[in-house]
Tab-separated table of C-alpha atoms and ligand atoms in Angstrom:
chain	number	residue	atom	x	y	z
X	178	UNK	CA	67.393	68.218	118.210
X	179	UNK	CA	68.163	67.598	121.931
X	180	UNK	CA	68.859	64.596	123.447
X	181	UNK	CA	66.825	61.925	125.590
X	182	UNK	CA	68.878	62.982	129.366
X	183	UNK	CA	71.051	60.981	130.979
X	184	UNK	CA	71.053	62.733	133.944
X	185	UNK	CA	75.241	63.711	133.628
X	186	UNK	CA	74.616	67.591	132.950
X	187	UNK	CA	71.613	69.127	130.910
X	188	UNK	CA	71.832	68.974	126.727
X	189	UNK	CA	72.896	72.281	126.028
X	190	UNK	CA	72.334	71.742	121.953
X	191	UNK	CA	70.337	74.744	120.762
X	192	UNK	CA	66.573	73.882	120.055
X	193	UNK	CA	65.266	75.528	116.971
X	194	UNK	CA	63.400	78.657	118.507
X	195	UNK	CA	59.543	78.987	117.539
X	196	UNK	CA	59.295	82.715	115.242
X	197	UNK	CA	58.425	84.661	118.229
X	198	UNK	CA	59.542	88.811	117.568
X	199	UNK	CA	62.524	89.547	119.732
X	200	UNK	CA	60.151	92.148	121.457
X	201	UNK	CA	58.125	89.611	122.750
X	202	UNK	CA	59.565	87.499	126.039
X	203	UNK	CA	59.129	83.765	125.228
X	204	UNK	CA	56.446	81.974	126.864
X	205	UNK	CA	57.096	79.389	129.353
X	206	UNK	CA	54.961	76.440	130.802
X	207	UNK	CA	56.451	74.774	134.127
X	208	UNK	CA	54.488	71.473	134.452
X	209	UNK	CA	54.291	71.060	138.474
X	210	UNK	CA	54.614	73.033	141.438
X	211	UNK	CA	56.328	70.261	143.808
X	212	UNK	CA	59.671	71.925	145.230
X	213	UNK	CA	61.147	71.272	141.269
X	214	UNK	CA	58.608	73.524	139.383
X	215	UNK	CA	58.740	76.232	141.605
X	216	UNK	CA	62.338	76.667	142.010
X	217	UNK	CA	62.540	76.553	138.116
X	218	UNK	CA	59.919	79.110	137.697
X	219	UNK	CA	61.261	81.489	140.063
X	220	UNK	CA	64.929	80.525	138.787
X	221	UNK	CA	63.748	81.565	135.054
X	222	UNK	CA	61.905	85.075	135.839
X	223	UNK	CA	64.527	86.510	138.495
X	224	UNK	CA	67.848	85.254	136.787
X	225	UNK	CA	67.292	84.247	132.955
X	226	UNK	CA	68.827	87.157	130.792
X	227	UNK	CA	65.407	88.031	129.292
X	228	UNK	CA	62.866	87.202	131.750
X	229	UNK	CA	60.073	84.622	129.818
X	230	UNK	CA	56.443	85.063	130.652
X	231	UNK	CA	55.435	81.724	133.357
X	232	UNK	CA	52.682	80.064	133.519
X	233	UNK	CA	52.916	76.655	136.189
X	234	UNK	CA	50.260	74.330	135.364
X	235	UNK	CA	49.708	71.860	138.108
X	236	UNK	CA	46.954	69.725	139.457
X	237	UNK	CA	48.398	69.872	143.043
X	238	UNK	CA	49.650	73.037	144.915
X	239	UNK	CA	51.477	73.254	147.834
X	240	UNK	CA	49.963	71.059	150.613
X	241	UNK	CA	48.689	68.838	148.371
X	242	UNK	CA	52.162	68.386	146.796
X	243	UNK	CA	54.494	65.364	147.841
X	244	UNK	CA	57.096	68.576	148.114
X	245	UNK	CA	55.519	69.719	151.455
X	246	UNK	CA	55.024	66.541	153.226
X	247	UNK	CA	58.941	65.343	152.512
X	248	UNK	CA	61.270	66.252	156.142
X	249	UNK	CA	62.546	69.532	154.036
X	250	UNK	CA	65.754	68.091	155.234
X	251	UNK	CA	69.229	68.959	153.091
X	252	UNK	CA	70.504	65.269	152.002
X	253	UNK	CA	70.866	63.263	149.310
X	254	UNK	CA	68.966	60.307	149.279
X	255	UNK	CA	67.491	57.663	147.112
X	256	UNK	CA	69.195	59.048	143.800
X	257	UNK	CA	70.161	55.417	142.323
X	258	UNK	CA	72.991	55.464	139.859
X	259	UNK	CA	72.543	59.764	139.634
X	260	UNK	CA	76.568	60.454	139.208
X	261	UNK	CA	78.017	61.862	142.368
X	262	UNK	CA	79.223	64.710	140.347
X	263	UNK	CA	75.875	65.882	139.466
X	264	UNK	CA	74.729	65.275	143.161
X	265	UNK	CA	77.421	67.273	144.416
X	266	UNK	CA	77.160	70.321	141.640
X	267	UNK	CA	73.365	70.440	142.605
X	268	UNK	CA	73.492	69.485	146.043
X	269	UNK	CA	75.808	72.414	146.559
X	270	UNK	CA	74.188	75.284	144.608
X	271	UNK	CA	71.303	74.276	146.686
X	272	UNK	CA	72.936	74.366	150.071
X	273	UNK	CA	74.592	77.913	148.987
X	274	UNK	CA	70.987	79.141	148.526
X	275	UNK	CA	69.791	77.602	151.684
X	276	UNK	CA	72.904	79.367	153.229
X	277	UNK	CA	72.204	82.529	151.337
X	278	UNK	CA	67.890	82.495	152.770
X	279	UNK	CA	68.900	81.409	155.998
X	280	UNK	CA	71.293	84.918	155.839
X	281	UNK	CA	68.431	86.617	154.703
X	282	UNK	CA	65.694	88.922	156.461
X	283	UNK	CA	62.978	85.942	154.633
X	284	UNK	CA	64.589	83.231	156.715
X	285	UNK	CA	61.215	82.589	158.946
X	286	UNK	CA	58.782	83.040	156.017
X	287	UNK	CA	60.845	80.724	153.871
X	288	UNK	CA	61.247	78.065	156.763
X	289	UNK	CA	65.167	77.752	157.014
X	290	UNK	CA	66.797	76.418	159.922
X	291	UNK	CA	70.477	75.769	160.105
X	292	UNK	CA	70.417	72.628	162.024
X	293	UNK	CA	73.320	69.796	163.694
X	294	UNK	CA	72.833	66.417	162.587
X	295	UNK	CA	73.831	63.138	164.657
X	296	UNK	CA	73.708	59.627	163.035
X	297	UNK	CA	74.461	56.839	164.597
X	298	UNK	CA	76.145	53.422	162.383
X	299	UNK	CA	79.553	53.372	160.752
X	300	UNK	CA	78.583	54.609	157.280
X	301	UNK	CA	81.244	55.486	155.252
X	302	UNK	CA	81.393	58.849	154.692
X	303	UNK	CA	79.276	60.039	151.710
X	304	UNK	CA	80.541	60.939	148.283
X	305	UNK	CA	78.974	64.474	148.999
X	306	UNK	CA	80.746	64.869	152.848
X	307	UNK	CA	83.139	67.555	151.307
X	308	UNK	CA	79.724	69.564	150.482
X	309	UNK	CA	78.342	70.267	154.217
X	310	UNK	CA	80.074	71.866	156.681
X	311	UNK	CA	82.022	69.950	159.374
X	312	UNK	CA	81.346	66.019	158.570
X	313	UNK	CA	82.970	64.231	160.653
X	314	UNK	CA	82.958	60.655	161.896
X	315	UNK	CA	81.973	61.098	166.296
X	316	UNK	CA	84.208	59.253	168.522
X	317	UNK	CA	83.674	56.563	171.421
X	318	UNK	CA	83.726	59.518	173.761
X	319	UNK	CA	81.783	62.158	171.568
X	320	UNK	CA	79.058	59.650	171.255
X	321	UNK	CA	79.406	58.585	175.200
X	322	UNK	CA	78.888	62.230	176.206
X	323	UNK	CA	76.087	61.968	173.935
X	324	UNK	CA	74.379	59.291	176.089
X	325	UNK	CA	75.144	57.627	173.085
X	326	UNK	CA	77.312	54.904	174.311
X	327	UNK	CA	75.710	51.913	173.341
X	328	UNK	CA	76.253	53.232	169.737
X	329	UNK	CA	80.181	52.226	168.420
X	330	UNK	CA	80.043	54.791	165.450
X	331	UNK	CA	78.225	57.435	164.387
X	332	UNK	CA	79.013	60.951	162.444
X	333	UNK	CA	78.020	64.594	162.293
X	334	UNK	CA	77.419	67.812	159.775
X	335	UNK	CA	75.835	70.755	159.710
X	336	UNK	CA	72.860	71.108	157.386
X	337	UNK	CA	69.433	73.030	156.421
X	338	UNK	CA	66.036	71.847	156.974
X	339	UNK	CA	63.621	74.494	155.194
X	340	UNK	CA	60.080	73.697	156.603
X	341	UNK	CA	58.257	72.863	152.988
X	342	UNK	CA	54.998	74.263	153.816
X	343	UNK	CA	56.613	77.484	154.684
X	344	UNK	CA	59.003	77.271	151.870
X	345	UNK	CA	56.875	76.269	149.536
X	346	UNK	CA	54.303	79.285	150.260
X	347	UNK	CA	56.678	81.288	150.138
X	348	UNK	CA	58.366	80.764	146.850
X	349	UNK	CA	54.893	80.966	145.160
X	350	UNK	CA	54.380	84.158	146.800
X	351	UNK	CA	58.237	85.176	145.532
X	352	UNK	CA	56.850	83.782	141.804
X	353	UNK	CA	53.500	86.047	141.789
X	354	UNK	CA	55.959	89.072	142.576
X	355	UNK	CA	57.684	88.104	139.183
X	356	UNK	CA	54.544	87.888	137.416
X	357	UNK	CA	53.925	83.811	137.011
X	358	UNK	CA	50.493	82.812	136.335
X	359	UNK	CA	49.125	79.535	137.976
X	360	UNK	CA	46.828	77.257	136.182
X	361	UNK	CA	45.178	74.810	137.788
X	362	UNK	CA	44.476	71.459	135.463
X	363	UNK	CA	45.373	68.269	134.620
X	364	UNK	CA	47.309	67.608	132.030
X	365	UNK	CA	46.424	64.359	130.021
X	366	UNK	CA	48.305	64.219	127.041
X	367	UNK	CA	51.534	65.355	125.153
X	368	UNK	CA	48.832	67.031	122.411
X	369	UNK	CA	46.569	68.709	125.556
X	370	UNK	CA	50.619	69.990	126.906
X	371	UNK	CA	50.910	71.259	123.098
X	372	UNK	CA	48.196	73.267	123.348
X	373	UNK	CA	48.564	74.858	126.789
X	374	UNK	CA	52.245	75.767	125.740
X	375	UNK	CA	51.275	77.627	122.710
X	376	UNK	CA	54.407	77.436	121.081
X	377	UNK	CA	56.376	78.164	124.411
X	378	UNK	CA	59.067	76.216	125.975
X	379	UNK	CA	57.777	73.708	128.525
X	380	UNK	CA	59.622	72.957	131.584
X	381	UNK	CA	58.907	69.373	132.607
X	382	UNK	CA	58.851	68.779	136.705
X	383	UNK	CA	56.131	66.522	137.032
X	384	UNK	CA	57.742	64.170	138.940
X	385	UNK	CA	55.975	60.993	139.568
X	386	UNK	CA	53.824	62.346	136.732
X	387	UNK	CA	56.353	62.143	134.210
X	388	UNK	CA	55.991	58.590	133.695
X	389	UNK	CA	52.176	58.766	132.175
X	390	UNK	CA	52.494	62.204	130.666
X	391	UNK	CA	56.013	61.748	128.849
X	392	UNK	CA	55.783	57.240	128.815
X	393	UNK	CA	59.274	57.210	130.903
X	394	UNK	CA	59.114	54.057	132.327
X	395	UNK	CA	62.058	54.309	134.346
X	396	UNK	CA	60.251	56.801	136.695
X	397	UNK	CA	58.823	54.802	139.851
X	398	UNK	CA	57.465	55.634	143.062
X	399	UNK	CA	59.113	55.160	146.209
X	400	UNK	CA	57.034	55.127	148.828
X	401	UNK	CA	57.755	56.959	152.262
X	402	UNK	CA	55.787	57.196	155.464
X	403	UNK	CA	56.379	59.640	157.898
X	404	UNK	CA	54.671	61.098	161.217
X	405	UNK	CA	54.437	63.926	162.597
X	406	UNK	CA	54.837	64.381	166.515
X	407	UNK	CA	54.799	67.711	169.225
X	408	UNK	CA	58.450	67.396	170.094
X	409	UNK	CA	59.960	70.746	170.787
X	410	UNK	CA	62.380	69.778	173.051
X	411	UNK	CA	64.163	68.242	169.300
X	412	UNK	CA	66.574	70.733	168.157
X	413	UNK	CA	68.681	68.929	165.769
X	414	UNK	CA	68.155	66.198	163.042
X	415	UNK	CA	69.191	62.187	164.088
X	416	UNK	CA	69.797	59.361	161.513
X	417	UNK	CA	70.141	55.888	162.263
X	418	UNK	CA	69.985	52.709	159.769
X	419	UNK	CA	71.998	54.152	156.917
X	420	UNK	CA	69.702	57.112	156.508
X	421	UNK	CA	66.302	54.857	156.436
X	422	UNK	CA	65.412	56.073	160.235
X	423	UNK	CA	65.210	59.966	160.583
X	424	UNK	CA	64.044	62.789	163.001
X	425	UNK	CA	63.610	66.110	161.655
X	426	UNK	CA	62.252	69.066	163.307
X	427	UNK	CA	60.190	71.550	161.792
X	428	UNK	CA	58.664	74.449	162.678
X	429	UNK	CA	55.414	73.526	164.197
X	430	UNK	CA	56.329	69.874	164.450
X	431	UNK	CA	58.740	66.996	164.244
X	432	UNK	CA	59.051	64.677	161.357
X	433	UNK	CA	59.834	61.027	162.141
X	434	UNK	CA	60.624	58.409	159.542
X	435	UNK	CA	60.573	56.307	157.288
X	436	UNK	CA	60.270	54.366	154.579
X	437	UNK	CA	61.320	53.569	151.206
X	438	UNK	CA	59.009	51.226	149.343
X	439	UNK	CA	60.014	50.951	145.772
X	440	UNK	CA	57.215	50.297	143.574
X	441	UNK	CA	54.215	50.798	146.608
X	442	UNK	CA	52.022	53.384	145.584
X	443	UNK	CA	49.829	53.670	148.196
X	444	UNK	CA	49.335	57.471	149.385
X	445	UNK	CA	47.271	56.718	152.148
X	446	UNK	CA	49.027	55.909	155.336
X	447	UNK	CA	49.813	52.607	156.925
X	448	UNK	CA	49.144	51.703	160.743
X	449	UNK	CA	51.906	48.956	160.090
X	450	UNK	CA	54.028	51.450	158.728
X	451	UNK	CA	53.685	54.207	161.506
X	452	UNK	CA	53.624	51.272	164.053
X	453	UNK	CA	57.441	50.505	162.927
X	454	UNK	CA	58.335	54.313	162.208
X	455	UNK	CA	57.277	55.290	166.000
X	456	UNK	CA	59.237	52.060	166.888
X	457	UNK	CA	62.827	52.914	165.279
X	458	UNK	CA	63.153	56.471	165.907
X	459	UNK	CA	61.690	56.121	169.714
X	460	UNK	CA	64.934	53.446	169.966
X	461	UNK	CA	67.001	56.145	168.759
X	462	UNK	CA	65.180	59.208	171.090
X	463	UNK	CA	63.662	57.451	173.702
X	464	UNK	CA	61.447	60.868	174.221
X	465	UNK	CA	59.477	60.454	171.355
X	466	UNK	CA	57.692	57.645	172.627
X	467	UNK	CA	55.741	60.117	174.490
X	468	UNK	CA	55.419	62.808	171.638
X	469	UNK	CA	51.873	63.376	171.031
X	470	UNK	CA	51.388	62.180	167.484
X	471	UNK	CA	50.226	65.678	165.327
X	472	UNK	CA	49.341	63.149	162.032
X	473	UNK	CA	50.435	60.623	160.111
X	474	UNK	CA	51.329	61.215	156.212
X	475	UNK	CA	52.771	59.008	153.277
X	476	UNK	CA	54.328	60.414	149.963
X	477	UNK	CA	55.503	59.122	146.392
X	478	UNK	CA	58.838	60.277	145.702
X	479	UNK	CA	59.753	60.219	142.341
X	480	UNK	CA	62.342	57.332	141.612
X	481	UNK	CA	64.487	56.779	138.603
X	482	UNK	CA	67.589	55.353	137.518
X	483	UNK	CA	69.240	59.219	137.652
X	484	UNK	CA	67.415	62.196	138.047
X	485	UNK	CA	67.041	63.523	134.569
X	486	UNK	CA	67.451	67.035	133.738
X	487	UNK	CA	68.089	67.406	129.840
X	488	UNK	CA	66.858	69.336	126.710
X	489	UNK	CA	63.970	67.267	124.095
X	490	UNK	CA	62.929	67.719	121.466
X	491	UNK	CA	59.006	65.633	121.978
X	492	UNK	CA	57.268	64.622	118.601
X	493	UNK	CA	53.731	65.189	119.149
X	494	UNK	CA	51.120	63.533	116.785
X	495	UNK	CA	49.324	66.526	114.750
X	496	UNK	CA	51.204	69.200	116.655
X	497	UNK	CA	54.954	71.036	116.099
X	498	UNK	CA	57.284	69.080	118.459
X	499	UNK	CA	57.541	70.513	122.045
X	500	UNK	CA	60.382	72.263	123.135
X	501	UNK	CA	61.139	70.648	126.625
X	502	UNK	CA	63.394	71.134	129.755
X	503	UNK	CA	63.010	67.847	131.474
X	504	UNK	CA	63.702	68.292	134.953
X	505	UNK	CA	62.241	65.272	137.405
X	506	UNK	CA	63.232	61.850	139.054
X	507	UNK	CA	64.691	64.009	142.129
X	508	UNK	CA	63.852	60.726	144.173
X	509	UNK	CA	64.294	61.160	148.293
X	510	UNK	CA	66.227	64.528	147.173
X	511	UNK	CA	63.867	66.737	145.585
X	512	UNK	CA	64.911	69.823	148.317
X	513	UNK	CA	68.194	68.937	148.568
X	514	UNK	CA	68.844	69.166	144.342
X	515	UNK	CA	65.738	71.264	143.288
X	516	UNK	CA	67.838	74.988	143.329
X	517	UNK	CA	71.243	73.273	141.678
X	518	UNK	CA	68.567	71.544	139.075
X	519	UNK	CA	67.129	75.004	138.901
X	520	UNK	CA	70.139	76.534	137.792
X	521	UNK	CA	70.792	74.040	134.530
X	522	UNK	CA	67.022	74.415	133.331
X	523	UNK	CA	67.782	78.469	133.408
X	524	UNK	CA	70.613	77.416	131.251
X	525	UNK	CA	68.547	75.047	128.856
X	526	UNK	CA	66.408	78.048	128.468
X	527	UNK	CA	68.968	80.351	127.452
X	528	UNK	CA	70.303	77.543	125.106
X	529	UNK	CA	66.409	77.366	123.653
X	530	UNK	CA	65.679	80.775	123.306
X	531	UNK	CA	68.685	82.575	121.601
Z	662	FAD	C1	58.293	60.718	153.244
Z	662	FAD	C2	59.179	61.571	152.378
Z	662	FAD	C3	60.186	62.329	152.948
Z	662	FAD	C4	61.034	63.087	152.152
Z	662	FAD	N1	62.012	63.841	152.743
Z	662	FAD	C5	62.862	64.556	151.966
Z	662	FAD	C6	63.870	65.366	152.558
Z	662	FAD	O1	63.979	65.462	153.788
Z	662	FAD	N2	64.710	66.043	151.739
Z	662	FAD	C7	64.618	65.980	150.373
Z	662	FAD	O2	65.441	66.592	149.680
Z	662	FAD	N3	63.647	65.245	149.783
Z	662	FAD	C8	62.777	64.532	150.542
Z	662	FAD	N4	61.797	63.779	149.961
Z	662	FAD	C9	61.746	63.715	148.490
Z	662	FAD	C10	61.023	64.919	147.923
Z	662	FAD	O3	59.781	65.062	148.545
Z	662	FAD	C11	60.849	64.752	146.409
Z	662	FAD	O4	62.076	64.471	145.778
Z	662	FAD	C12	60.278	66.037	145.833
Z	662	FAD	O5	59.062	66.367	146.484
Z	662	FAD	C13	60.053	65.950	144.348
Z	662	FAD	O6	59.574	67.204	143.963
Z	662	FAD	P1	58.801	67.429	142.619
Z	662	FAD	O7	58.516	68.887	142.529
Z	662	FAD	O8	59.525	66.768	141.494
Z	662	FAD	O9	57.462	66.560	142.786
Z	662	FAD	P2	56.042	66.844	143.474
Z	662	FAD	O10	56.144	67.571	144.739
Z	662	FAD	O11	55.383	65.495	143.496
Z	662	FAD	O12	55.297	67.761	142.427
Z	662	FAD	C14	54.894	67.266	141.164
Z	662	FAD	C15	53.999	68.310	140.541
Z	662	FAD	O13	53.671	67.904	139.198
Z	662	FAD	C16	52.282	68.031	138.993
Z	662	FAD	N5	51.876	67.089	137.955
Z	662	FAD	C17	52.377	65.850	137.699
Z	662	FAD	N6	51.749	65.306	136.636
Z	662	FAD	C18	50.840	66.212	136.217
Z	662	FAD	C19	49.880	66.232	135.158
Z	662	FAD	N7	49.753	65.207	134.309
Z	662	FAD	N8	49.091	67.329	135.027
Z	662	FAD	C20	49.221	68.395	135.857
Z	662	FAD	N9	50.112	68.419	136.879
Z	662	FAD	C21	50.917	67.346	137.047
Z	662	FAD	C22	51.678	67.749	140.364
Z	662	FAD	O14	50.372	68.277	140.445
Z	662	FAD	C23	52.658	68.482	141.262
Z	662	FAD	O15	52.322	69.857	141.331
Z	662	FAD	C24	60.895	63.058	150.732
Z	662	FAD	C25	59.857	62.334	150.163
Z	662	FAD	C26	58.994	61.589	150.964
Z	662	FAD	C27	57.864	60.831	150.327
């Protein structure tokens, strides 16, 4: 029952429902609480038609999460051969809810800022343009009143950044309202995740994770290295190098960037690394040569072929096969897809549990 995901659109195939009484709500089990696991959780107990009982297992939380050290910033990135429908259908639902928070009287506590972006190159306009407000490709003399002369293309849009630490705290907080549970543990094996589910569905966000846990071998880190400088005179976000050289201000600090190393799993950070990071973006803002560095991070984003979100059926040795929303392999867009990816797990659930 189910179907290994290929990433186009969740399997929507009914999974045979374990003999629960239609009194009781069905349990749940979201594995992670990166940006993924929490937006599912909180997705499933405010919007599914008969609230399940959540429990999110998870050996990191929040600042220990790759989730809170990623910019926070609204754009796809590093999604591979994930179909630009998918992108956009996510992408969109998620930038309606950033839209939506930012309207909201939680805007500071969830960390959303509305914010302008500037990138300089001649990229060709994205498959996903028609999904932001205003992109638009800058002229000679846009980018010349800029100070950006020196630059003979660039482009503009209007995007989110939602702070991740703040976001982050905040939709745990928003989940404990709802009644989910947190467990912390590790979870070593497809018979341990049998037993902690009980019978329940599990939602799969592991990310990175996934690979071990679930043997998909497609799943790969990429790594990125960012720092993290007192700017506060940046207001808006700036791109240069097709995406690969980034400034994105938070709350309390600015985020400067990065890398993407495909296969490097090194968490620790990199003098080389920030050496060339401080190097690029100071080109682009010649300001930030002088930012006081705050710290300097690296992260493993989870990379895959296409992010897969899809309905399984898992055989487990000695143990009734698992019932399983897959939902990881978000890549360098794990914000920017986690609410639209969010949306088809609450619809694998319904599938599962009629
Ligand atoms: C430098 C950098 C900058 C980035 N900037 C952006 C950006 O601006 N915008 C954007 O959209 N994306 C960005 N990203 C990408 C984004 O961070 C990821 O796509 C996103 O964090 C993935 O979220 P996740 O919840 O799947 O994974 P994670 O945050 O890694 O969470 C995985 C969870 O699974 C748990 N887990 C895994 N395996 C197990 C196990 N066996 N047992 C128990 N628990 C387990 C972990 O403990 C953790 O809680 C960036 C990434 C990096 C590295």
């Amino acid at each position: 029952v189910g179907g290994a995901g290929t990433g186009s659109g969740p399997s929507l195939r009914p999974v045979r429902s374990s003999p629960v009484s239609r009194a009781a709500p069905e349990r749940v089990t979201v594995l992670g609480a990166g940006i993924v696991g929490l937006s599912s959780a909180l997705a499933l107990v405010t919007r599914a038609r008969r609230p399940p009982a959540v429990t999110v297992v998870a050996d990191r939380f929040l600042t220990e999460t790759t989730s809170a050290g990623s910019g926070g910033f609204w754009m796809p990135y590093a999604l591979n051969d994930t179909p630009a429908a998918d992108i956009e259908r996510w992408g969109s639902a998620s930038f309606e809810r950033f839209a939506e928070l930012h309207r909201s009287p939680d805007v500071d506590a969830a960390g959303v800022s509305l914010v302008e972006v500037r990138g300089v190159g001649d990229d060709p306009p994205p498959s996903w343009a028609g999904s932001v407000p205003n992109y638009r490709a800058l002229s000679a003399r846009d980018l010349a009143l800029m100070g950006l002369g020196e630059h003979s293309a660039g482009f503009a849009y209007t995007s989110f950044v939602a702070d991740q630490e703040r976001h982050l705290r905040w939709l745990t907080e928003r989940c404990r309202e709802h009644g989910v549970e947190f467990e912390r543990r590790r979870v070593g094996s497809l018979a341990e995740l049998s037993g902690v589910a009980g019978g329940g569905v599990v939602v799969n966000c592991s990310g990175l994770g996934a690979r071990d846990l679930f043997g998909d071998r497609d799943v790969v880190p990429i790594r990125g290295q960012t720092v993290r400088v007192d700017a506060p005179w940046v207001t808006g976000v700036w791109q240069a190098d097709g995406g690969a050289t980034y400034v994105i201000p938070q709350r309390d600090s600015v985020v400067l960037g990065g890398t993407r190393q495909v296969g490097e799993a090194l968490e620790a950070s990199r003098d080389a690394d920030v050496a060339d990071v401080l190097e690029r973006t100071s080109r682009l803002l010649p300001g930030l040569a002088r930012a006081p560095v705050l710290r300097a991070w690296a992260g493993l984003r989870p990379g895959r072929s296409r992010v897969r979100v899809a309905a399984e059926s898992v055989p487990v040795p000695g143990a009734p096969a698992l019932r399983v929303a897959h939902n990881y392999g978000h890549g360098g867009a794990g914000v920017t897809l986690a609410w639209g990816c969010a949306m088809d797990v609450l619809e694998m659930f319904e599938g599962m549990a009629q």
